[in-house]
Amino acid sequence: MTFFTTSLTRLCPRARVRTAGRKRHARLNHDNGSDEESIITTAASLAFAEDLHPEDDHLTAARAHGEHLDAVPVSPGAGSALTFLAAAVHAKAVAEIGTGAGVSGLYLLRGMAADGVLTSVDLEAEHQRLAREAFVAAGFPPQRYRLITGSALDVLPRLIDHGYDLVLIDGDKVEYGEYFDEALRLIRPGGMIVFDNALWHDRVADPSQRDPQTTAIRELIARVQADETLRSVVIPLGDGLLAVQVGA
């Protein structure tokens, strides 16, 4: 599976908003007239990446429940990326902040080892009830997941140090920095920390946007960039995923 990625070095306060359908950059080779570098920004190409793996009935039902609850789930493209990342790190233990109605959980479970366990934390018991229904309907037995109702900043300190292969964070954007502190403790060397909404509705790349959520995400990205022990990439699927690998 191929993802169109953008380096974190391009996501700085001076970055320009990229408009779908408009070519952002091309450097021409004047000898032969060919493109040496091009960045795909058309709506058709982004839609192709999003629709590469159509969702089945289980994901479609969970997505409808999430949207009804206003617990906006990850997009199909971003979900496929989560499956890929979970498989890439051979995840047996995954922690998730923000259960929603189970869409991201289904994607993660499908990329995890056959005996892997997903731990998902959410404030809303109703969200977790629907997620449990989605997992059961998709054929995942109860031992494959545990759902914890409560505040992530209360629950995460009780989870085991370096006991997780992947941590997905999709909670309060203002608290992303605090979630990151906890995730760094939870993740094993070589594991992956993934943040949803890394582009935050095109606001992160727009320097005129300075609301608390956008500012918190920018500060997180700058913190990740400054840490030489981390590898990172922003995947521009859905609302953007920031994937951070902790040094082995």
Tab-separated table of C-alpha atoms in Angstrom:
chain	number	residue	atom	x	y	z
A	1	MET	CA	0.000	0.000	0.000
A	2	THR	CA	1.409	3.391	-0.959
A	3	PHE	CA	0.838	6.563	0.976
A	4	PHE	CA	1.479	10.081	-0.251
A	5	THR	CA	3.417	11.655	2.617
A	6	THR	CA	4.663	15.113	3.468
A	7	SER	CA	7.728	15.745	5.572
A	8	LEU	CA	7.312	17.426	8.927
A	9	THR	CA	9.844	19.958	7.767
A	10	ARG	CA	7.196	21.245	5.364
A	11	LEU	CA	4.711	21.738	8.188
A	12	CYS	CA	5.983	24.949	9.736
A	13	PRO	CA	4.181	28.188	10.645
A	14	ARG	CA	5.235	29.695	7.319
A	15	ALA	CA	3.732	26.876	5.304
A	16	ARG	CA	1.033	27.783	2.799
A	17	VAL	CA	-2.353	26.141	2.703
A	18	ARG	CA	-2.519	23.717	-0.207
A	19	THR	CA	-5.717	23.943	-2.217
A	20	ALA	CA	-7.136	20.782	-3.782
A	21	GLY	CA	-6.919	20.868	-7.558
A	22	ARG	CA	-3.983	23.291	-7.684
A	23	LYS	CA	-0.422	22.255	-8.365
A	24	ARG	CA	1.722	23.293	-5.410
A	25	HIS	CA	5.209	22.794	-6.772
A	26	ALA	CA	7.093	21.422	-9.732
A	27	ARG	CA	10.734	21.853	-10.593
A	28	LEU	CA	11.338	21.407	-14.300
A	29	ASN	CA	14.408	19.882	-15.855
A	30	HIS	CA	15.191	22.432	-18.531
A	31	ASP	CA	17.149	19.904	-20.578
A	32	ASN	CA	14.269	17.533	-21.235
A	33	GLY	CA	11.208	19.353	-19.929
A	34	SER	CA	10.313	16.584	-17.445
A	35	ASP	CA	9.257	17.025	-13.854
A	36	GLU	CA	12.054	16.253	-11.387
A	37	GLU	CA	9.714	16.728	-8.446
A	38	SER	CA	5.962	17.030	-8.186
A	39	ILE	CA	3.513	16.929	-5.317
A	40	ILE	CA	0.080	15.464	-5.874
A	41	THR	CA	-2.648	17.798	-4.622
A	42	THR	CA	-5.618	17.218	-6.886
A	43	ALA	CA	-8.937	16.224	-5.371
A	44	ALA	CA	-9.020	13.172	-7.642
A	45	SER	CA	-5.670	11.871	-6.378
A	46	LEU	CA	-6.604	12.416	-2.740
A	47	ALA	CA	-9.933	10.680	-3.320
A	48	PHE	CA	-8.117	7.775	-4.973
A	49	ALA	CA	-5.911	7.343	-1.896
A	50	GLU	CA	-8.934	7.563	0.423
A	51	ASP	CA	-10.996	5.058	-1.551
A	52	LEU	CA	-8.254	2.527	-2.230
A	53	HIS	CA	-9.669	0.115	0.364
A	54	PRO	CA	-13.496	0.304	0.496
A	55	GLU	CA	-15.070	-0.254	3.894
A	56	ASP	CA	-17.109	-3.372	4.607
A	57	ASP	CA	-20.517	-3.502	6.314
A	58	HIS	CA	-19.019	-3.614	9.828
A	59	LEU	CA	-17.016	-0.443	9.310
A	60	THR	CA	-19.898	1.263	7.519
A	61	ALA	CA	-22.250	0.560	10.441
A	62	ALA	CA	-19.717	1.706	13.035
A	63	ARG	CA	-19.046	4.864	11.031
A	64	ALA	CA	-22.768	5.685	10.899
A	65	HIS	CA	-23.022	5.275	14.684
A	66	GLY	CA	-19.995	7.479	15.245
A	67	GLU	CA	-21.291	10.235	13.017
A	68	HIS	CA	-24.689	10.063	14.723
A	69	LEU	CA	-22.974	10.529	18.099
A	70	ASP	CA	-20.818	13.351	16.700
A	71	ALA	CA	-17.765	11.181	17.462
A	72	VAL	CA	-16.207	11.793	14.067
A	73	PRO	CA	-14.261	8.640	13.069
A	74	VAL	CA	-11.050	8.430	11.092
A	75	SER	CA	-11.508	8.438	7.333
A	76	PRO	CA	-11.236	5.201	5.336
A	77	GLY	CA	-7.805	6.206	4.075
A	78	ALA	CA	-6.544	7.083	7.547
A	79	GLY	CA	-8.055	3.862	8.886
A	80	SER	CA	-6.206	1.817	6.267
A	81	ALA	CA	-3.011	3.579	7.331
A	82	LEU	CA	-3.667	2.525	10.941
A	83	THR	CA	-4.059	-1.103	9.853
A	84	PHE	CA	-0.798	-0.847	7.927
A	85	LEU	CA	1.103	0.744	10.832
A	86	ALA	CA	-0.194	-1.808	13.351
A	87	ALA	CA	0.951	-4.618	11.060
A	88	ALA	CA	4.306	-2.913	10.396
A	89	VAL	CA	5.228	-2.896	14.098
A	90	HIS	CA	3.766	-6.401	14.625
A	91	ALA	CA	1.485	-4.950	17.270
A	92	LYS	CA	0.303	-7.270	20.022
A	93	ALA	CA	-0.599	-4.523	22.515
A	94	VAL	CA	-2.226	-1.270	21.365
A	95	ALA	CA	-3.598	1.581	23.470
A	96	GLU	CA	-6.169	3.959	22.015
A	97	ILE	CA	-7.324	7.315	23.372
A	98	GLY	CA	-10.797	7.945	21.967
A	99	THR	CA	-12.892	4.851	21.308
A	100	GLY	CA	-15.665	6.592	19.385
A	101	ALA	CA	-18.030	3.961	17.986
A	102	GLY	CA	-15.200	1.548	17.173
A	103	VAL	CA	-14.099	2.545	13.666
A	104	SER	CA	-10.442	3.132	14.510
A	105	GLY	CA	-10.503	0.098	16.812
A	106	LEU	CA	-11.647	-2.158	13.963
A	107	TYR	CA	-8.872	-0.874	11.734
A	108	LEU	CA	-6.274	-1.410	14.458
A	109	LEU	CA	-7.494	-4.906	15.350
A	110	ARG	CA	-7.284	-5.931	11.702
A	111	GLY	CA	-3.602	-4.991	11.584
A	112	MET	CA	-2.627	-6.480	14.938
A	113	ALA	CA	-1.335	-9.957	15.696
A	114	ALA	CA	-4.024	-12.649	15.956
A	115	ASP	CA	-3.644	-12.714	19.743
A	116	GLY	CA	-3.158	-8.951	20.135
A	117	VAL	CA	-5.153	-6.910	22.643
A	118	LEU	CA	-6.560	-3.417	22.070
A	119	THR	CA	-7.019	-1.203	25.150
A	120	SER	CA	-9.351	1.684	24.331
A	121	VAL	CA	-10.142	4.616	26.642
A	122	ASP	CA	-13.112	6.961	26.273
A	123	LEU	CA	-15.143	9.240	28.527
A	124	GLU	CA	-18.460	8.102	27.071
A	125	ALA	CA	-19.838	4.698	28.072
A	126	GLU	CA	-22.330	4.806	25.191
A	127	HIS	CA	-19.485	5.146	22.696
A	128	GLN	CA	-17.834	2.075	24.145
A	129	ARG	CA	-21.071	0.098	24.113
A	130	LEU	CA	-21.386	0.703	20.390
A	131	ALA	CA	-17.719	-0.096	19.835
A	132	ARG	CA	-18.144	-3.410	21.652
A	133	GLU	CA	-21.112	-4.214	19.394
A	134	ALA	CA	-18.986	-3.400	16.344
A	135	PHE	CA	-16.139	-5.645	17.512
A	136	VAL	CA	-18.496	-8.541	18.248
A	137	ALA	CA	-20.248	-8.158	14.889
A	138	ALA	CA	-16.874	-8.187	13.117
A	139	GLY	CA	-15.937	-11.460	14.817
A	140	PHE	CA	-13.406	-10.282	17.403
A	141	PRO	CA	-13.695	-12.235	20.684
A	142	PRO	CA	-13.852	-10.366	24.020
A	143	GLN	CA	-10.268	-11.280	24.922
A	144	ARG	CA	-9.041	-9.179	21.974
A	145	TYR	CA	-10.067	-5.864	23.534
A	146	ARG	CA	-10.679	-4.097	26.818
A	147	LEU	CA	-12.704	-0.904	26.996
A	148	ILE	CA	-12.044	1.512	29.866
A	149	THR	CA	-14.457	4.354	30.570
A	150	GLY	CA	-12.789	7.432	32.008
A	151	SER	CA	-10.522	10.393	31.382
A	152	ALA	CA	-7.407	9.410	29.453
A	153	LEU	CA	-5.179	11.464	31.737
A	154	ASP	CA	-6.557	9.503	34.695
A	155	VAL	CA	-6.388	6.082	33.031
A	156	LEU	CA	-3.072	6.223	31.154
A	157	PRO	CA	-0.858	6.546	34.269
A	158	ARG	CA	-2.228	3.154	35.385
A	159	LEU	CA	-1.075	1.363	32.217
A	160	ILE	CA	2.224	-0.506	32.149
A	161	ASP	CA	5.486	1.211	31.200
A	162	HIS	CA	6.861	0.242	27.761
A	163	GLY	CA	4.098	-2.319	27.406
A	164	TYR	CA	2.604	-1.166	24.100
A	165	ASP	CA	3.630	-1.491	20.474
A	166	LEU	CA	1.384	1.297	19.212
A	167	VAL	CA	-0.550	4.127	20.866
A	168	LEU	CA	-3.269	5.966	18.918
A	169	ILE	CA	-4.281	9.391	20.227
A	170	ASP	CA	-7.570	10.911	19.092
A	171	GLY	CA	-8.740	12.921	22.083
A	172	ASP	CA	-8.849	16.561	23.172
A	173	LYS	CA	-6.398	18.372	20.905
A	174	VAL	CA	-5.443	20.858	23.635
A	175	GLU	CA	-4.205	17.903	25.705
A	176	TYR	CA	-2.103	16.353	22.928
A	177	GLY	CA	1.149	17.344	24.642
A	178	GLU	CA	0.100	15.648	27.897
A	179	TYR	CA	-1.044	12.548	26.009
A	180	PHE	CA	2.332	12.453	24.301
A	181	ASP	CA	4.115	12.469	27.675
A	182	GLU	CA	2.117	9.419	28.725
A	183	ALA	CA	2.545	7.682	25.365
A	184	LEU	CA	6.331	8.035	25.525
A	185	ARG	CA	6.242	6.137	28.797
A	186	LEU	CA	3.879	3.478	27.486
A	187	ILE	CA	5.524	2.717	24.169
A	188	ARG	CA	8.258	0.116	23.741
A	189	PRO	CA	11.484	0.975	21.883
A	190	GLY	CA	10.736	0.860	18.171
A	191	GLY	CA	7.003	1.290	18.776
A	192	MET	CA	4.721	3.839	17.157
A	193	ILE	CA	2.708	6.768	18.528
A	194	VAL	CA	0.037	8.052	16.121
A	195	PHE	CA	-1.980	11.261	16.428
A	196	ASP	CA	-5.171	11.823	14.450
A	197	ASN	CA	-6.154	15.313	13.204
A	198	ALA	CA	-2.526	16.319	12.654
A	199	LEU	CA	-3.621	18.777	9.955
A	200	TRP	CA	-6.730	19.881	11.892
A	201	HIS	CA	-9.054	20.874	9.070
A	202	ASP	CA	-6.261	22.627	7.117
A	203	ARG	CA	-5.653	24.998	10.042
A	204	VAL	CA	-2.187	23.785	11.083
A	205	ALA	CA	-0.632	24.896	7.770
A	206	ASP	CA	-2.319	28.317	7.965
A	207	PRO	CA	-0.259	30.700	10.167
A	208	SER	CA	-3.273	32.961	10.674
A	209	GLN	CA	-5.045	30.210	12.648
A	210	ARG	CA	-4.078	30.480	16.322
A	211	ASP	CA	-6.914	28.810	18.230
A	212	PRO	CA	-5.895	26.602	21.177
A	213	GLN	CA	-6.385	23.311	19.311
A	214	THR	CA	-4.333	24.359	16.290
A	215	THR	CA	-1.615	25.864	18.471
A	216	ALA	CA	-1.374	22.678	20.557
A	217	ILE	CA	-0.940	20.527	17.443
A	218	ARG	CA	1.724	22.867	16.033
A	219	GLU	CA	3.593	22.781	19.342
A	220	LEU	CA	3.445	18.990	19.341
A	221	ILE	CA	4.871	18.792	15.814
A	222	ALA	CA	7.654	21.228	16.729
A	223	ARG	CA	8.460	19.155	19.822
A	224	VAL	CA	8.659	15.971	17.772
A	225	GLN	CA	10.881	17.650	15.181
A	226	ALA	CA	13.286	18.845	17.850
A	227	ASP	CA	13.759	15.386	19.388
A	228	GLU	CA	16.543	13.512	17.605
A	229	THR	CA	15.494	10.205	19.196
A	230	LEU	CA	12.243	10.201	17.221
A	231	ARG	CA	11.391	9.428	13.603
A	232	SER	CA	8.205	11.006	12.311
A	233	VAL	CA	6.021	11.638	9.295
A	234	VAL	CA	2.704	13.332	8.587
A	235	ILE	CA	0.427	11.218	6.408
A	236	PRO	CA	-2.094	13.474	4.605
A	237	LEU	CA	-5.031	11.075	4.659
A	238	GLY	CA	-8.284	12.024	6.349
A	239	ASP	CA	-7.514	14.960	8.643
A	240	GLY	CA	-3.854	13.970	8.799
A	241	LEU	CA	-1.985	11.401	10.874
A	242	LEU	CA	1.240	12.219	12.696
A	243	ALA	CA	3.159	8.950	13.118
A	244	VAL	CA	6.084	9.007	15.555
A	245	GLN	CA	8.472	6.104	16.023
A	246	VAL	CA	10.399	5.966	19.272
A	247	GLY	CA	14.066	5.058	18.785
A	248	ALA	CA	14.973	1.426	19.258
